[in-house]
């Protein structure tokens, strides 16, 4: 099954997230199954993160996005909405889908049958959350990267 297929998007209310914790930071990036493939969403996320969050690895964020969107396609009905919000101290990636079932880590199958996605995401992020009922009847999965206070020195000390 190709994970880059397009699925019709339901009517979305014109909602603008007002998150005052981000202050004057850039507008959130939004892509969805009705207007983007996973590959297009990954490319947009890489550009967004590179432009607005130089303190986080774009490759890690793109990998998490790929895993979470793939889960929405595989375990929900295929519809998904991706939202990325950058702040000076935090980067949040949210994936909405229409399944009420919370994501469940599975035992990894190293023969190619899956089960690695949530384990990979858990290793990449500072915080992982699930909000039930958003959108109505579904859920929002949120992966958050927090900037560490000593990060510039830590990165230099590790020779990166």
PDB file of C-alpha atoms in Angstrom:
ATOM      1  CA  UNK A   1       0.000   0.000   0.000  1.00  0.00           C
ATOM      2  CA  UNK A   2       1.459   3.303  -1.010  1.00  0.00           C
ATOM      3  CA  UNK A   3       1.601   5.797   1.832  1.00  0.00           C
ATOM      4  CA  UNK A   4       1.626   8.701  -0.611  1.00  0.00           C
ATOM      5  CA  UNK A   5      -1.951   8.268  -1.786  1.00  0.00           C
ATOM      6  CA  UNK A   6      -4.370  11.149  -1.482  1.00  0.00           C
ATOM      7  CA  UNK A   7      -7.556  10.752   0.524  1.00  0.00           C
ATOM      8  CA  UNK A   8     -10.452  13.202   0.261  1.00  0.00           C
ATOM      9  CA  UNK A   9     -10.436  15.635   3.137  1.00  0.00           C
ATOM     10  CA  UNK A  10     -13.628  16.255   5.118  1.00  0.00           C
ATOM     11  CA  UNK A  11     -14.893  19.792   5.414  1.00  0.00           C
ATOM     12  CA  UNK A  12     -12.686  21.551   7.924  1.00  0.00           C
ATOM     13  CA  UNK A  13     -13.845  24.498   9.928  1.00  0.00           C
ATOM     14  CA  UNK A  14     -11.753  27.590   9.362  1.00  0.00           C
ATOM     15  CA  UNK A  15      -9.850  27.333  12.623  1.00  0.00           C
ATOM     16  CA  UNK A  16      -6.742  29.263  13.455  1.00  0.00           C
ATOM     17  CA  UNK A  17      -4.814  28.074  16.458  1.00  0.00           C
ATOM     18  CA  UNK A  18      -4.099  30.949  18.795  1.00  0.00           C
ATOM     19  CA  UNK A  19      -1.230  29.672  20.913  1.00  0.00           C
ATOM     20  CA  UNK A  20       0.070  32.543  22.960  1.00  0.00           C
ATOM     21  CA  UNK A  21       2.937  30.454  24.329  1.00  0.00           C
ATOM     22  CA  UNK A  22       4.691  30.882  20.991  1.00  0.00           C
ATOM     23  CA  UNK A  23       4.473  34.673  20.957  1.00  0.00           C
ATOM     24  CA  UNK A  24       5.399  36.296  17.657  1.00  0.00           C
ATOM     25  CA  UNK A  25       6.646  33.058  16.103  1.00  0.00           C
ATOM     26  CA  UNK A  26       5.880  31.976  12.535  1.00  0.00           C
ATOM     27  CA  UNK A  27       2.465  30.826  11.405  1.00  0.00           C
ATOM     28  CA  UNK A  28       1.867  27.095  11.784  1.00  0.00           C
ATOM     29  CA  UNK A  29       2.488  24.905   8.757  1.00  0.00           C
ATOM     30  CA  UNK A  30      -0.539  22.826   7.767  1.00  0.00           C
ATOM     31  CA  UNK A  31      -0.818  20.042   5.232  1.00  0.00           C
ATOM     32  CA  UNK A  32      -3.458  17.369   4.890  1.00  0.00           C
ATOM     33  CA  UNK A  33      -4.408  14.263   3.002  1.00  0.00           C
ATOM     34  CA  UNK A  34      -6.694  16.324   0.785  1.00  0.00           C
ATOM     35  CA  UNK A  35      -3.934  18.599  -0.471  1.00  0.00           C
ATOM     36  CA  UNK A  36      -0.586  16.816  -0.015  1.00  0.00           C
ATOM     37  CA  UNK A  37       1.099  13.452  -0.232  1.00  0.00           C
ATOM     38  CA  UNK A  38       3.294  12.269   2.625  1.00  0.00           C
ATOM     39  CA  UNK A  39       6.341  13.098   0.510  1.00  0.00           C
ATOM     40  CA  UNK A  40       5.108  16.673  -0.026  1.00  0.00           C
ATOM     41  CA  UNK A  41       4.343  17.028   3.689  1.00  0.00           C
ATOM     42  CA  UNK A  42       7.826  15.762   4.621  1.00  0.00           C
ATOM     43  CA  UNK A  43       9.473  18.248   2.251  1.00  0.00           C
ATOM     44  CA  UNK A  44       7.400  21.136   3.631  1.00  0.00           C
ATOM     45  CA  UNK A  45       8.243  20.128   7.210  1.00  0.00           C
ATOM     46  CA  UNK A  46      11.969  19.937   6.428  1.00  0.00           C
ATOM     47  CA  UNK A  47      11.896  23.454   4.947  1.00  0.00           C
ATOM     48  CA  UNK A  48       9.817  24.821   7.848  1.00  0.00           C
ATOM     49  CA  UNK A  49      12.044  23.323  10.542  1.00  0.00           C
ATOM     50  CA  UNK A  50      15.225  24.455   8.806  1.00  0.00           C
ATOM     51  CA  UNK A  51      13.880  28.011   8.540  1.00  0.00           C
ATOM     52  CA  UNK A  52      12.359  28.330  12.017  1.00  0.00           C
ATOM     53  CA  UNK A  53      14.007  25.837  14.394  1.00  0.00           C
ATOM     54  CA  UNK A  54      17.731  25.553  13.648  1.00  0.00           C
ATOM     55  CA  UNK A  55      18.211  23.947  17.074  1.00  0.00           C
ATOM     56  CA  UNK A  56      16.374  20.735  16.105  1.00  0.00           C
ATOM     57  CA  UNK A  57      17.302  18.090  13.539  1.00  0.00           C
ATOM     58  CA  UNK A  58      15.079  18.408  10.456  1.00  0.00           C
ATOM     59  CA  UNK A  59      15.813  14.757   9.634  1.00  0.00           C
ATOM     60  CA  UNK A  60      14.504  13.619  13.025  1.00  0.00           C
ATOM     61  CA  UNK A  61      11.356  15.714  12.701  1.00  0.00           C
ATOM     62  CA  UNK A  62      10.736  14.450   9.166  1.00  0.00           C
ATOM     63  CA  UNK A  63      11.181  10.852  10.324  1.00  0.00           C
ATOM     64  CA  UNK A  64       8.659  11.383  13.146  1.00  0.00           C
ATOM     65  CA  UNK A  65       6.201  13.033  10.720  1.00  0.00           C
ATOM     66  CA  UNK A  66       6.562  10.135   8.307  1.00  0.00           C
ATOM     67  CA  UNK A  67       5.898   7.563  11.028  1.00  0.00           C
ATOM     68  CA  UNK A  68       2.919   9.424  12.517  1.00  0.00           C
ATOM     69  CA  UNK A  69       1.231  10.173   9.188  1.00  0.00           C
ATOM     70  CA  UNK A  70       1.807   6.585   8.069  1.00  0.00           C
ATOM     71  CA  UNK A  71       0.077   5.426  11.272  1.00  0.00           C
ATOM     72  CA  UNK A  72      -2.900   7.693  10.532  1.00  0.00           C
ATOM     73  CA  UNK A  73      -3.180   6.175   7.071  1.00  0.00           C
ATOM     74  CA  UNK A  74      -2.674   2.595   8.226  1.00  0.00           C
ATOM     75  CA  UNK A  75      -4.718   2.565  11.443  1.00  0.00           C
ATOM     76  CA  UNK A  76      -7.392   5.216  10.834  1.00  0.00           C
ATOM     77  CA  UNK A  77      -9.413   5.766   7.658  1.00  0.00           C
ATOM     78  CA  UNK A  78      -6.580   7.447   5.750  1.00  0.00           C
ATOM     79  CA  UNK A  79      -7.570  11.053   6.384  1.00  0.00           C
ATOM     80  CA  UNK A  80      -4.974  13.132   8.228  1.00  0.00           C
ATOM     81  CA  UNK A  81      -4.119  16.737   9.010  1.00  0.00           C
ATOM     82  CA  UNK A  82      -0.564  17.742   9.895  1.00  0.00           C
ATOM     83  CA  UNK A  83       0.175  20.933  11.810  1.00  0.00           C
ATOM     84  CA  UNK A  84       3.673  22.113  12.761  1.00  0.00           C
ATOM     85  CA  UNK A  85       4.170  25.015  15.155  1.00  0.00           C
ATOM     86  CA  UNK A  86       7.575  26.533  15.844  1.00  0.00           C
ATOM     87  CA  UNK A  87       8.471  28.459  18.950  1.00  0.00           C
ATOM     88  CA  UNK A  88      11.746  29.760  20.267  1.00  0.00           C
ATOM     89  CA  UNK A  89      11.879  27.019  22.894  1.00  0.00           C
ATOM     90  CA  UNK A  90       9.599  24.320  21.471  1.00  0.00           C
ATOM     91  CA  UNK A  91       8.572  22.668  18.213  1.00  0.00           C
ATOM     92  CA  UNK A  92       5.226  20.844  18.107  1.00  0.00           C
ATOM     93  CA  UNK A  93       4.089  18.459  15.388  1.00  0.00           C
ATOM     94  CA  UNK A  94       0.430  17.422  15.484  1.00  0.00           C
ATOM     95  CA  UNK A  95      -1.312  14.790  13.395  1.00  0.00           C
ATOM     96  CA  UNK A  96      -5.102  14.660  13.505  1.00  0.00           C
ATOM     97  CA  UNK A  97      -7.018  11.627  12.291  1.00  0.00           C
ATOM     98  CA  UNK A  98     -10.596  10.404  12.627  1.00  0.00           C
ATOM     99  CA  UNK A  99      -9.968   7.237  14.640  1.00  0.00           C
ATOM    100  CA  UNK A 100     -10.729   7.401  18.363  1.00  0.00           C
ATOM    101  CA  UNK A 101      -8.298   4.539  19.071  1.00  0.00           C
ATOM    102  CA  UNK A 102      -5.160   5.747  20.841  1.00  0.00           C
ATOM    103  CA  UNK A 103      -1.851   4.747  19.288  1.00  0.00           C
ATOM    104  CA  UNK A 104      -0.517   1.561  20.853  1.00  0.00           C
ATOM    105  CA  UNK A 105       3.156   0.649  20.629  1.00  0.00           C
ATOM    106  CA  UNK A 106       3.473  -2.846  19.220  1.00  0.00           C
ATOM    107  CA  UNK A 107       6.197  -5.388  19.521  1.00  0.00           C
ATOM    108  CA  UNK A 108       8.561  -4.583  16.623  1.00  0.00           C
ATOM    109  CA  UNK A 109       8.573  -7.014  13.723  1.00  0.00           C
ATOM    110  CA  UNK A 110      12.014  -6.907  12.158  1.00  0.00           C
ATOM    111  CA  UNK A 111      10.838  -8.766   9.047  1.00  0.00           C
ATOM    112  CA  UNK A 112       9.145  -5.656   7.669  1.00  0.00           C
ATOM    113  CA  UNK A 113       5.660  -5.967   9.155  1.00  0.00           C
ATOM    114  CA  UNK A 114       5.933  -2.792  11.233  1.00  0.00           C
ATOM    115  CA  UNK A 115       5.675  -2.029  14.894  1.00  0.00           C
ATOM    116  CA  UNK A 116       8.686   0.278  14.997  1.00  0.00           C
ATOM    117  CA  UNK A 117       7.044   3.671  14.363  1.00  0.00           C
ATOM    118  CA  UNK A 118       5.995   4.730  17.866  1.00  0.00           C
ATOM    119  CA  UNK A 119       9.245   3.393  19.333  1.00  0.00           C
ATOM    120  CA  UNK A 120      11.208   5.522  16.871  1.00  0.00           C
ATOM    121  CA  UNK A 121       9.098   8.612  17.601  1.00  0.00           C
ATOM    122  CA  UNK A 122       9.489   8.122  21.367  1.00  0.00           C
ATOM    123  CA  UNK A 123      13.286   8.189  20.969  1.00  0.00           C
ATOM    124  CA  UNK A 124      13.257  11.355  18.870  1.00  0.00           C
ATOM    125  CA  UNK A 125      10.965  13.652  20.874  1.00  0.00           C
ATOM    126  CA  UNK A 126      10.998  15.381  24.244  1.00  0.00           C
ATOM    127  CA  UNK A 127       7.303  14.730  24.823  1.00  0.00           C
ATOM    128  CA  UNK A 128       4.562  12.639  23.174  1.00  0.00           C
ATOM    129  CA  UNK A 129       0.869  13.311  23.819  1.00  0.00           C
ATOM    130  CA  UNK A 130      -2.510  12.115  22.566  1.00  0.00           C
ATOM    131  CA  UNK A 131      -5.602  14.325  22.724  1.00  0.00           C
ATOM    132  CA  UNK A 132      -8.854  12.410  22.325  1.00  0.00           C
ATOM    133  CA  UNK A 133     -11.853  13.892  20.535  1.00  0.00           C
ATOM    134  CA  UNK A 134     -10.009  16.336  18.268  1.00  0.00           C
ATOM    135  CA  UNK A 135     -11.236  16.311  15.553  1.00  0.00           C
ATOM    136  CA  UNK A 136     -14.694  15.228  16.733  1.00  0.00           C
ATOM    137  CA  UNK A 137     -14.610  11.483  17.208  1.00  0.00           C
ATOM    138  CA  UNK A 138     -10.901  11.244  16.395  1.00  0.00           C
ATOM    139  CA  UNK A 139      -7.642  12.189  18.050  1.00  0.00           C
ATOM    140  CA  UNK A 140      -4.608  14.427  17.799  1.00  0.00           C
ATOM    141  CA  UNK A 141      -1.187  12.901  18.279  1.00  0.00           C
ATOM    142  CA  UNK A 142       1.401  15.497  19.328  1.00  0.00           C
ATOM    143  CA  UNK A 143       5.188  15.157  19.235  1.00  0.00           C
ATOM    144  CA  UNK A 144       7.118  17.958  20.923  1.00  0.00           C
ATOM    145  CA  UNK A 145      10.805  18.851  20.788  1.00  0.00           C
ATOM    146  CA  UNK A 146      11.990  21.134  23.618  1.00  0.00           C
ATOM    147  CA  UNK A 147      15.083  23.246  23.215  1.00  0.00           C
ATOM    148  CA  UNK A 148      17.629  22.579  25.920  1.00  0.00           C
ATOM    149  CA  UNK A 149      19.111  25.623  27.651  1.00  0.00           C
ATOM    150  CA  UNK A 150      22.683  24.467  27.109  1.00  0.00           C
ATOM    151  CA  UNK A 151      22.100  23.078  23.636  1.00  0.00           C
ATOM    152  CA  UNK A 152      24.607  25.210  21.649  1.00  0.00           C
ATOM    153  CA  UNK A 153      27.388  24.155  24.046  1.00  0.00           C
ATOM    154  CA  UNK A 154      26.239  20.537  24.139  1.00  0.00           C
ATOM    155  CA  UNK A 155      26.261  20.300  20.345  1.00  0.00           C
ATOM    156  CA  UNK A 156      29.733  21.830  20.167  1.00  0.00           C
ATOM    157  CA  UNK A 157      31.022  19.532  22.908  1.00  0.00           C
ATOM    158  CA  UNK A 158      29.846  16.484  20.975  1.00  0.00           C
ATOM    159  CA  UNK A 159      31.653  17.656  17.860  1.00  0.00           C
ATOM    160  CA  UNK A 160      28.574  18.178  15.723  1.00  0.00           C
TER     161      UNK A 160
END
